[in-house]
Short mmCIF file of C-alpha atoms in Angstrom, two decimals:
data_model
loop_
_atom_site.label_atom_id
_atom_site.label_comp_id
_atom_site.label_asym_id
_atom_site.label_seq_id
_atom_site.Cartn_x
_atom_site.Cartn_y
_atom_site.Cartn_z
CA UNK A 1 0.00 0.00 0.00
CA UNK A 2 1.36 3.36 -0.99
CA UNK A 3 1.95 5.97 1.66
CA UNK A 4 -1.04 8.27 2.04
CA UNK A 5 1.15 11.35 1.69
CA UNK A 6 2.78 10.19 -1.52
CA UNK A 7 0.07 11.94 -3.54
CA UNK A 8 1.42 15.30 -2.39
CA UNK A 9 4.88 14.71 -3.78
CA UNK A 10 6.04 17.31 -6.25
CA UNK A 11 7.76 15.79 -9.25
CA UNK A 12 9.54 17.84 -11.88
CA UNK A 13 8.19 17.22 -15.36
CA UNK A 14 10.46 19.55 -17.32
CA UNK A 15 13.58 20.22 -15.24
CA UNK A 16 14.67 23.83 -15.58
CA UNK A 17 17.45 25.38 -13.57
CA UNK A 18 18.51 28.99 -13.88
CA UNK A 19 21.36 30.36 -11.83
CA UNK A 20 21.34 27.45 -9.42
CA UNK A 21 17.64 27.97 -8.65
CA UNK A 22 15.38 25.07 -9.43
CA UNK A 23 12.38 26.42 -11.33
CA UNK A 24 11.33 23.15 -12.92
CA UNK A 25 7.92 22.78 -14.44
CA UNK A 26 6.42 20.42 -11.87
CA UNK A 27 3.19 18.49 -11.63
CA UNK A 28 1.95 21.23 -9.31
CA UNK A 29 2.62 23.84 -11.99
CA UNK A 30 1.06 21.59 -14.61
CA UNK A 31 -2.21 21.38 -12.72
CA UNK A 32 -2.22 25.11 -12.09
CA UNK A 33 -1.92 25.62 -15.83
CA UNK A 34 -4.63 23.02 -16.41
CA UNK A 35 -6.97 24.71 -13.99
CA UNK A 36 -6.37 28.15 -15.50
CA UNK A 37 -6.98 26.72 -18.96
CA UNK A 38 -10.15 25.00 -17.77
CA UNK A 39 -11.43 28.20 -16.17
CA UNK A 40 -10.74 30.12 -19.38
CA UNK A 41 -12.47 27.52 -21.52
CA UNK A 42 -15.37 27.24 -19.10
CA UNK A 43 -16.01 30.97 -19.03
CA UNK A 44 -15.32 31.86 -22.66
CA UNK A 45 -17.16 28.87 -24.03
CA UNK A 46 -19.96 29.45 -21.55
CA UNK A 47 -20.75 32.99 -22.60
CA UNK A 48 -19.95 32.62 -26.29
CA UNK A 49 -23.54 32.17 -27.38
CA UNK A 50 -24.69 35.20 -25.36
CA UNK A 51 -28.19 33.78 -25.35
CA UNK A 52 -31.00 35.64 -23.64
CA UNK A 53 -32.16 32.38 -22.14
CA UNK A 54 -28.93 30.76 -20.99
CA UNK A 55 -28.11 27.18 -21.81
CA UNK A 56 -26.39 24.85 -19.38
CA UNK A 57 -22.85 26.17 -19.77
CA UNK A 58 -23.85 29.77 -19.92
CA UNK A 59 -26.02 29.26 -16.88
CA UNK A 60 -23.11 27.86 -14.92
CA UNK A 61 -20.78 30.63 -16.01
CA UNK A 62 -23.37 33.24 -15.11
CA UNK A 63 -24.04 31.51 -11.82
CA UNK A 64 -20.39 31.66 -10.79
CA UNK A 65 -20.17 35.30 -11.85
CA UNK A 66 -23.33 36.20 -10.00
CA UNK A 67 -22.23 34.28 -6.92
CA UNK A 68 -18.98 36.19 -6.56
CA UNK A 69 -20.60 39.49 -7.51
CA UNK A 70 -23.23 39.03 -4.80
CA UNK A 71 -20.60 38.02 -2.30
CA UNK A 72 -18.63 41.20 -2.99
CA UNK A 73 -21.72 43.39 -2.94
CA UNK A 74 -22.88 41.96 0.38
CA UNK A 75 -19.53 41.89 2.13
CA UNK A 76 -17.51 44.73 0.69
CA UNK A 77 -20.14 47.11 -0.61
CA UNK A 78 -20.29 49.22 -3.75
CA UNK A 79 -16.59 50.13 -3.61
CA UNK A 80 -15.74 46.47 -3.88
CA UNK A 81 -16.84 46.43 -7.52
CA UNK A 82 -13.44 47.38 -8.82
CA UNK A 83 -11.80 44.48 -7.00
CA UNK A 84 -14.16 42.03 -8.62
CA UNK A 85 -11.66 40.66 -11.19
CA UNK A 86 -9.16 39.78 -8.50
CA UNK A 87 -11.68 38.19 -6.13
CA UNK A 88 -13.30 36.27 -8.99
CA UNK A 89 -9.94 35.00 -10.22
CA UNK A 90 -9.03 34.00 -6.67
CA UNK A 91 -12.28 32.15 -6.17
CA UNK A 92 -12.12 30.30 -9.47
CA UNK A 93 -8.46 29.38 -9.03
CA UNK A 94 -9.00 27.93 -5.56
CA UNK A 95 -12.28 26.28 -6.53
CA UNK A 96 -10.85 24.60 -9.62
CA UNK A 97 -7.73 23.59 -7.73
CA UNK A 98 -9.84 21.91 -5.08
CA UNK A 99 -12.17 20.27 -7.56
CA UNK A 100 -9.48 19.05 -9.96
CA UNK A 101 -7.81 17.46 -6.96
CA UNK A 102 -10.91 15.30 -6.49
CA UNK A 103 -10.29 13.55 -9.80
CA UNK A 104 -8.23 10.42 -9.18
CA UNK A 105 -4.54 10.49 -10.16
CA UNK A 106 -4.43 14.28 -10.19
CA UNK A 107 -2.48 16.63 -8.03
CA UNK A 108 -4.12 19.07 -5.62
CA UNK A 109 -2.03 22.21 -5.63
CA UNK A 110 -4.12 23.74 -2.84
CA UNK A 111 -2.82 20.99 -0.55
CA UNK A 112 0.58 22.68 -0.48
CA UNK A 113 0.95 25.33 2.15
CA UNK A 114 3.30 27.40 0.01
CA UNK A 115 0.60 27.77 -2.65
CA UNK A 116 -2.14 28.71 -0.20
CA UNK A 117 0.23 30.92 1.73
CA UNK A 118 1.25 32.74 -1.44
CA UNK A 119 -2.41 33.33 -2.27
CA UNK A 120 -3.20 34.46 1.27
CA UNK A 121 -0.15 36.67 1.38
CA UNK A 122 -1.10 38.37 -1.88
CA UNK A 123 -4.53 39.05 -0.38
CA UNK A 124 -2.97 40.32 2.84
CA UNK A 125 -0.47 42.54 1.05
CA UNK A 126 -3.10 43.88 -1.32
CA UNK A 127 -5.52 44.63 1.49
CA UNK A 128 -2.83 46.41 3.49
CA UNK A 129 -1.75 48.49 0.48
CA UNK A 130 -5.38 49.38 -0.27
CA UNK A 131 -5.89 50.36 3.36
CA UNK A 132 -2.85 52.62 3.34
CA UNK A 133 -3.74 54.10 -0.03
CA UNK A 134 -7.24 54.99 1.11
CA UNK A 135 -6.58 56.10 4.64
CA UNK A 136 -2.90 57.02 4.73
CA UNK A 137 -1.39 57.05 8.18
CA UNK A 138 -4.89 57.00 9.58
CA UNK A 139 -4.77 53.29 8.82
CA UNK A 140 -2.82 52.82 12.04
CA UNK A 141 -6.04 53.55 13.90
CA UNK A 142 -6.86 50.02 12.84
CA UNK A 143 -4.59 48.73 15.56
CA UNK A 144 -6.17 50.66 18.39
CA UNK A 145 -9.82 50.02 19.22
CA UNK A 146 -12.14 52.98 19.51
CA UNK A 147 -12.91 54.13 23.00
CA UNK A 148 -10.25 52.09 24.76
CA UNK A 149 -8.34 53.96 27.46
CA UNK A 150 -5.03 55.30 26.18
CA UNK A 151 -3.16 53.55 28.98
CA UNK A 152 -3.92 50.17 27.48
CA UNK A 153 -2.25 51.12 24.20
CA UNK A 154 1.11 49.46 24.92
CA UNK A 155 -0.65 46.13 25.33
CA UNK A 156 -3.50 46.48 22.87
CA UNK A 157 -1.47 47.69 19.91
CA UNK A 158 0.90 44.70 19.80
CA UNK A 159 -2.05 42.36 20.31
CA UNK A 160 -3.97 43.93 17.45
CA UNK A 161 -0.87 43.97 15.31
CA UNK A 162 -0.23 40.28 15.87
CA UNK A 163 -3.88 39.50 15.33
CA UNK A 164 -3.66 41.38 12.03
CA UNK A 165 -0.42 39.64 11.03
CA UNK A 166 -1.83 36.21 11.83
CA UNK A 167 -4.54 36.64 9.18
CA UNK A 168 -2.59 35.32 6.20
CA UNK A 169 -1.43 32.34 8.28
CA UNK A 170 -4.87 31.34 9.42
CA UNK A 171 -6.25 31.91 5.92
CA UNK A 172 -3.53 29.78 4.35
CA UNK A 173 -3.47 27.04 6.97
CA UNK A 174 -7.23 26.60 6.86
CA UNK A 175 -7.36 25.86 3.16
CA UNK A 176 -4.19 23.77 3.23
CA UNK A 177 -5.22 21.72 6.27
CA UNK A 178 -8.70 21.02 4.92
CA UNK A 179 -7.46 19.83 1.56
CA UNK A 180 -4.53 17.82 2.91
CA UNK A 181 -6.51 16.11 5.66
CA UNK A 182 -9.33 15.30 3.27
CA UNK A 183 -7.05 13.68 0.75
CA UNK A 184 -5.16 11.73 3.38
CA UNK A 185 -8.43 10.41 4.80
CA UNK A 186 -9.56 9.34 1.34
CA UNK A 187 -6.30 7.56 0.70
CA UNK A 188 -6.26 5.80 4.08
CA UNK A 189 -9.81 4.54 3.68
CA UNK A 190 -9.04 3.44 0.14
CA UNK A 191 -6.14 1.47 1.60
CA UNK A 192 -8.57 -0.29 3.94
CA UNK A 193 -10.80 -1.20 1.01
CA UNK A 194 -7.95 -3.04 -0.66
CA UNK A 195 -6.59 -4.59 2.51
CA UNK A 196 -9.88 -5.99 3.81
CA UNK A 197 -10.74 -8.03 0.74
CA UNK A 198 -14.44 -8.92 0.55
CA UNK A 199 -15.24 -7.10 3.77
CA UNK A 200 -13.86 -4.02 2.06
CA UNK A 201 -17.38 -3.19 0.92
CA UNK A 202 -17.96 -1.49 4.25
CA UNK A 203 -15.09 1.00 3.94
CA UNK A 204 -15.99 1.38 0.26
CA UNK A 205 -19.46 2.63 1.20
CA UNK A 206 -17.87 4.88 3.76
CA UNK A 207 -15.42 6.08 1.12
CA UNK A 208 -18.26 7.03 -1.18
CA UNK A 209 -19.81 9.12 1.60
CA UNK A 210 -16.50 10.79 2.42
CA UNK A 211 -15.96 11.59 -1.25
CA UNK A 212 -19.27 13.43 -1.34
CA UNK A 213 -18.24 15.28 1.81
CA UNK A 214 -14.90 16.14 0.23
CA UNK A 215 -16.62 17.67 -2.79
CA UNK A 216 -18.65 19.77 -0.39
CA UNK A 217 -15.51 20.80 1.47
CA UNK A 218 -13.73 21.64 -1.80
CA UNK A 219 -16.47 24.13 -2.68
CA UNK A 220 -16.93 25.36 0.88
CA UNK A 221 -13.25 26.07 1.41
CA UNK A 222 -13.02 28.03 -1.83
CA UNK A 223 -16.03 29.99 -0.62
CA UNK A 224 -14.57 30.54 2.83
CA UNK A 225 -11.23 31.64 1.42
CA UNK A 226 -12.94 34.16 -0.82
CA UNK A 227 -15.41 35.45 1.73
CA UNK A 228 -12.67 36.02 4.28
CA UNK A 229 -10.71 37.93 1.65
CA UNK A 230 -13.85 39.99 1.07
CA UNK A 231 -14.22 40.65 4.79
CA UNK A 232 -10.60 41.75 5.06
CA UNK A 233 -11.08 43.99 2.05
CA UNK A 234 -14.16 45.46 3.67
CA UNK A 235 -12.20 46.17 6.85
CA UNK A 236 -9.51 47.97 4.88
CA UNK A 237 -11.94 50.04 2.84
CA UNK A 238 -14.36 50.98 5.60
CA UNK A 239 -12.34 51.34 8.71
CA UNK A 240 -14.32 51.20 11.85
CA UNK B 1 -29.02 29.67 -5.50
CA UNK B 2 -27.45 26.33 -6.09
CA UNK B 3 -30.71 24.56 -5.46
CA UNK B 4 -32.68 25.66 -8.44
CA UNK B 5 -35.45 23.49 -9.63
CA UNK B 6 -35.06 21.97 -13.06
CA UNK B 7 -36.41 24.04 -15.91
CA UNK B 8 -39.52 22.00 -16.30
CA UNK B 9 -40.50 22.40 -12.68
CA UNK B 10 -40.01 26.13 -12.83
CA UNK B 11 -41.89 26.70 -16.03
CA UNK B 12 -45.02 24.90 -14.96
CA UNK B 13 -47.17 25.09 -11.90
CA UNK B 14 -49.84 22.81 -10.67
CA UNK B 15 -53.30 24.16 -11.38
CA UNK B 16 -55.67 23.49 -8.52
CA UNK B 17 -58.89 23.63 -10.48
CA UNK B 18 -57.91 21.65 -13.51
CA UNK B 19 -55.64 19.29 -11.61
CA UNK B 20 -52.94 19.40 -14.23
CA UNK B 21 -49.76 21.21 -15.10
CA UNK B 22 -50.10 24.60 -16.72
CA UNK B 23 -47.32 26.80 -18.01
CA UNK B 24 -46.81 29.61 -15.49
CA UNK B 25 -46.05 32.23 -18.09
CA UNK B 26 -48.92 31.52 -20.41
CA UNK B 27 -51.38 34.12 -19.13
CA UNK B 28 -48.98 37.04 -19.08
CA UNK B 29 -47.44 36.16 -22.36
CA UNK B 30 -50.70 36.28 -24.18
CA UNK B 31 -51.27 39.86 -23.10
CA UNK B 32 -47.86 41.34 -23.90
CA UNK B 33 -44.31 40.19 -24.40
CA UNK B 34 -42.76 40.17 -20.92
CA UNK B 35 -40.17 42.82 -20.28
CA UNK B 36 -36.84 41.88 -18.74
CA UNK B 37 -37.60 43.78 -15.53
CA UNK B 38 -40.74 41.80 -15.13
CA UNK B 39 -38.88 38.56 -15.66
CA UNK B 40 -36.25 39.61 -13.17
CA UNK B 41 -38.79 40.42 -10.46
CA UNK B 42 -40.66 37.16 -11.07
CA UNK B 43 -37.42 35.21 -10.86
CA UNK B 44 -36.57 36.92 -7.60
CA UNK B 45 -39.98 36.17 -6.16
CA UNK B 46 -39.71 32.54 -7.18
CA UNK B 47 -36.28 32.23 -5.64
CA UNK B 48 -37.40 33.85 -2.41
CA UNK B 49 -40.32 31.46 -2.20
CA UNK B 50 -38.03 28.52 -2.77
CA UNK B 51 -35.58 29.75 -0.16
CA UNK B 52 -38.37 30.04 2.37
CA UNK B 53 -39.48 26.51 1.75
CA UNK B 54 -36.06 24.99 1.80
CA UNK B 55 -34.37 27.33 4.24
CA UNK B 56 -35.35 25.69 7.47
CA UNK B 57 -34.73 22.13 6.41
CA UNK B 58 -31.42 22.96 4.80
CA UNK B 59 -30.26 25.01 7.78
CA UNK B 60 -30.77 22.07 10.09
CA UNK B 61 -28.79 19.75 7.85
CA UNK B 62 -26.01 22.26 7.45
CA UNK B 63 -25.62 22.98 11.14
CA UNK B 64 -23.30 20.06 11.77
CA UNK B 65 -20.83 20.69 8.99
CA UNK B 66 -20.83 24.42 9.69
CA UNK B 67 -20.10 23.72 13.36
CA UNK B 68 -17.20 21.51 12.36
CA UNK B 69 -15.91 24.17 10.02
CA UNK B 70 -16.14 26.78 12.74
CA UNK B 71 -14.33 24.51 15.19
CA UNK B 72 -11.57 23.95 12.68
CA UNK B 73 -11.35 27.65 12.08
CA UNK B 74 -11.20 28.46 15.77
CA UNK B 75 -8.42 25.95 16.40
CA UNK B 76 -6.35 27.28 13.50
CA UNK B 77 -6.94 30.85 14.60
CA UNK B 78 -5.69 30.09 18.10
CA UNK B 79 -2.56 28.34 16.92
CA UNK B 80 -1.82 30.95 14.24
CA UNK B 81 -1.82 33.75 16.82
CA UNK B 82 0.62 31.92 19.07
CA UNK B 83 2.84 30.97 16.14
CA UNK B 84 3.02 34.50 14.76
CA UNK B 85 3.70 35.87 18.25
CA UNK B 86 6.46 33.36 18.76
CA UNK B 87 7.93 34.09 15.33
CA UNK B 88 8.01 37.84 15.91
CA UNK B 89 9.44 37.45 19.40
CA UNK B 90 12.12 34.99 18.33
CA UNK B 91 13.08 37.15 15.35
CA UNK B 92 13.39 40.26 17.50
CA UNK B 93 15.36 38.28 20.07
CA UNK B 94 17.85 37.15 17.46
CA UNK B 95 18.07 40.75 16.28
CA UNK B 96 18.73 42.26 19.70
CA UNK B 97 20.39 39.28 21.35
CA UNK B 98 17.98 39.18 24.29
CA UNK B 99 17.04 35.61 23.75
CA UNK B 100 14.38 34.37 26.09
CA UNK B 101 12.88 37.74 26.95
CA UNK B 102 11.02 39.05 23.91
CA UNK B 103 10.11 35.53 22.86
CA UNK B 104 8.15 35.05 26.08
CA UNK B 105 6.52 38.47 25.91
CA UNK B 106 5.41 38.10 22.31
CA UNK B 107 4.27 34.55 22.90
CA UNK B 108 1.82 35.84 25.46
CA UNK B 109 0.78 38.73 23.25
CA UNK B 110 0.32 36.31 20.38
CA UNK B 111 -1.81 34.05 22.52
CA UNK B 112 -3.93 37.02 23.52
CA UNK B 113 -4.32 37.91 19.85
CA UNK B 114 -5.25 34.30 19.11
CA UNK B 115 -7.92 34.25 21.80
CA UNK B 116 -9.18 37.60 20.55
CA UNK B 117 -9.43 36.22 17.04
CA UNK B 118 -11.24 33.16 18.32
CA UNK B 119 -13.64 35.35 20.21
CA UNK B 120 -14.28 37.43 17.12
CA UNK B 121 -14.83 34.53 14.79
CA UNK B 122 -17.09 32.82 17.32
CA UNK B 123 -19.11 35.97 17.92
CA UNK B 124 -19.23 36.98 14.29
CA UNK B 125 -20.13 33.68 12.77
CA UNK B 126 -20.80 31.36 15.66
CA UNK B 127 -24.37 32.28 16.34
CA UNK B 128 -25.38 31.79 12.75
CA UNK B 129 -26.16 28.34 11.52
CA UNK B 130 -24.49 28.28 8.14
CA UNK B 131 -22.09 30.54 6.37
CA UNK B 132 -24.94 31.83 4.26
CA UNK B 133 -26.83 32.86 7.35
CA UNK B 134 -23.74 34.44 8.80
CA UNK B 135 -23.35 36.37 5.62
CA UNK B 136 -26.92 37.60 5.72
CA UNK B 137 -26.54 38.60 9.32
CA UNK B 138 -23.35 40.42 8.57
CA UNK B 139 -25.03 42.19 5.74
CA UNK B 140 -27.81 43.37 8.01
CA UNK B 141 -25.30 44.64 10.52
CA UNK B 142 -23.40 46.51 7.85
CA UNK B 143 -26.62 48.11 6.71
CA UNK B 144 -27.37 49.21 10.26
CA UNK B 145 -24.04 50.95 10.29
CA UNK B 146 -23.22 49.31 13.61
CA UNK B 147 -19.96 47.96 12.33
CA UNK B 148 -18.73 47.43 15.86
CA UNK B 149 -20.32 44.03 16.23
CA UNK B 150 -19.32 42.68 12.85
CA UNK B 151 -17.23 39.59 12.33
CA UNK B 152 -14.07 41.38 13.20
CA UNK B 153 -15.79 43.90 15.46
CA UNK B 154 -13.13 45.86 17.18
CA UNK B 155 -13.78 47.66 20.42
CA UNK B 156 -16.65 45.44 21.37
CA UNK B 157 -17.38 45.69 25.07
CA UNK B 158 -16.33 42.64 27.01
CA UNK C 1 25.38 16.11 23.36
CA UNK C 2 23.86 14.78 26.53
CA UNK C 3 22.87 18.24 27.68
CA UNK C 4 21.08 18.71 24.36
CA UNK C 5 19.22 15.46 24.77
CA UNK C 6 18.23 16.45 28.30
CA UNK C 7 16.93 19.77 26.98
CA UNK C 8 14.71 18.06 24.45
CA UNK C 9 13.44 15.58 27.02
CA UNK C 10 12.75 18.47 29.38
CA UNK C 11 10.84 20.30 26.64
CA UNK C 12 8.76 17.23 26.02
CA UNK C 13 8.04 16.85 29.71
CA UNK C 14 7.08 20.52 29.96
CA UNK C 15 4.58 20.07 27.17
CA UNK C 16 2.75 17.51 29.31
CA UNK C 17 1.54 20.44 31.37
CA UNK C 18 -0.85 21.30 28.56
CA UNK C 19 -2.96 18.27 29.47
CA UNK C 20 -4.34 20.18 32.44
CA UNK C 21 -5.20 23.15 30.30
CA UNK C 22 -6.93 20.90 27.81
CA UNK C 23 -9.07 19.39 30.54
CA UNK C 24 -9.82 22.85 31.88
CA UNK C 25 -10.90 24.29 28.54
CA UNK C 26 -13.05 21.25 27.90
CA UNK C 27 -14.68 21.65 31.29
CA UNK C 28 -15.42 25.31 30.71
CA UNK C 29 -17.10 24.81 27.35
CA UNK C 30 -18.93 21.69 28.50
CA UNK C 31 -20.40 23.52 31.46
CA UNK C 32 -21.16 26.57 29.38
CA UNK C 33 -23.01 24.50 26.81
CA UNK C 34 -24.90 22.67 29.55
CA UNK C 35 -25.86 25.94 31.20
CA UNK C 36 -27.04 27.57 28.01
CA UNK C 37 -28.89 24.41 27.08
CA UNK C 38 -30.78 24.42 30.36
CA UNK C 39 -31.41 28.11 30.53
CA UNK C 40 -30.92 29.85 27.20
CA UNK C 41 -31.94 33.17 28.77
CA UNK C 42 -28.76 33.14 30.82
CA UNK C 43 -26.58 33.06 27.71
CA UNK C 44 -25.73 36.74 27.73
CA UNK C 45 -24.71 36.66 31.39
CA UNK C 46 -22.72 33.45 31.31
CA UNK C 47 -20.96 33.86 27.99
CA UNK C 48 -18.61 36.58 29.14
CA UNK C 49 -17.40 34.46 32.03
CA UNK C 50 -16.96 31.59 29.65
CA UNK C 51 -14.64 33.63 27.48
CA UNK C 52 -12.67 34.92 30.45
CA UNK C 53 -12.32 31.42 31.82
CA UNK C 54 -11.25 30.15 28.41
CA UNK C 55 -8.59 32.83 28.05
CA UNK C 56 -7.21 32.28 31.56
CA UNK C 57 -7.13 28.50 31.22
CA UNK C 58 -5.52 28.84 27.84
CA UNK C 59 -2.84 31.01 29.45
CA UNK C 60 -1.89 28.08 31.70
CA UNK C 61 -1.04 26.07 28.61
CA UNK C 62 1.18 28.93 27.52
CA UNK C 63 3.32 28.62 30.63
CA UNK C 64 4.05 25.06 29.65
CA UNK C 65 4.72 26.14 26.08
CA UNK C 66 7.02 28.92 27.24
CA UNK C 67 9.04 26.52 29.39
CA UNK C 68 9.28 24.09 26.50
CA UNK C 69 10.35 26.75 24.02
CA UNK C 70 12.88 28.27 26.40
CA UNK C 71 14.40 24.84 26.87
CA UNK C 72 14.64 24.29 23.14
CA UNK C 73 15.75 27.70 21.95
CA UNK C 74 17.21 29.66 24.82
CA UNK C 75 18.58 27.43 27.54
#
């Protein structure tokens, strides 16, 4: 039985090395390219007919657009409109990464913390830059709650600062942990199916249930990642 | 929105008198071609009706998985705060050469930040059943302008 | 080398202290849930104490963590 974590191994497909830095085209990169290509095909093919009454594909493309647009409108407000392309790209990239990972023999790039951390850090950096651009030095008010006595500042400001800095970590770890744990569970149960022979029907039924759950988690985690990005964006735009 | 009825079910309704299926649009369409606004409002009404019917049943089914998600989130939030605090403290210690001191201080500050984050995420999203409900609630709060008690509500008493 | 090994063993032993904190946090939430379940009207009153108790109990785990980390990194 193969090790349950073997599926997360990154293998170089086209080895490239420039200046001693390994920038090989790996299976992780391959599936990122695949997911971007799939998103492009899905959206462009979906809206090509531009029908008044949408067909299946157009309906799905419109549904995903509408979903993210509503999420931004509800959580960020009218100013969030201009950040729609980024949030939509983020959502689709994470969603397709999670869903492609559910196909057997594929690679789930969202199960690598460096990928999720890079995404979360881009969100964090972007939100901070937007906050500073909109509020200038007033943005530092963010780290001191309204109405708190000034004497508590030496304690409260570091606490708020750390709580702010821990955002990208919790955002990244959440997505990474959910995807990794889910895939390990699937693999372990699949190992039981093989090992138990005829009695393996029981874990097989369980496996089917867990697979359904994993699909749900794949969508839910993409949603959670995006909605938290929206909430952070809201905090930076409308400071309270 | 993910739980739309199939096209057939949406386009027809059951007629009480005749006891059969009748196209829902037939009557309006005979009078005048429906405008897009009209269609939009009818769609919204239909969706709202559907949400009302399904809302309660779905919310109950979703409660468990949402609770698990929240628990996961809370645990990660707690650990992330401590980790970031430790990282900052250790980095500053290496910088200034005061090894155990700042590490300990920032570890405690980080833990406080972690607990604060846990408190916020539990207060902001914990009372709601699903993420959708949390979102709606948050939306209402934002509309009220009482941003203090939002998901990340800073300066909340207690 | 032996001092290093002793440090690591000490750190591991210090981490055992978190057991108590785990039990404490579990107790707090269990009782809080039981209380709110019996008397939902008391939620607003009890919740604050629940959070304070959680934070304080959690701090006990930090002492263990601090000892463990000092042993690993500083001692």
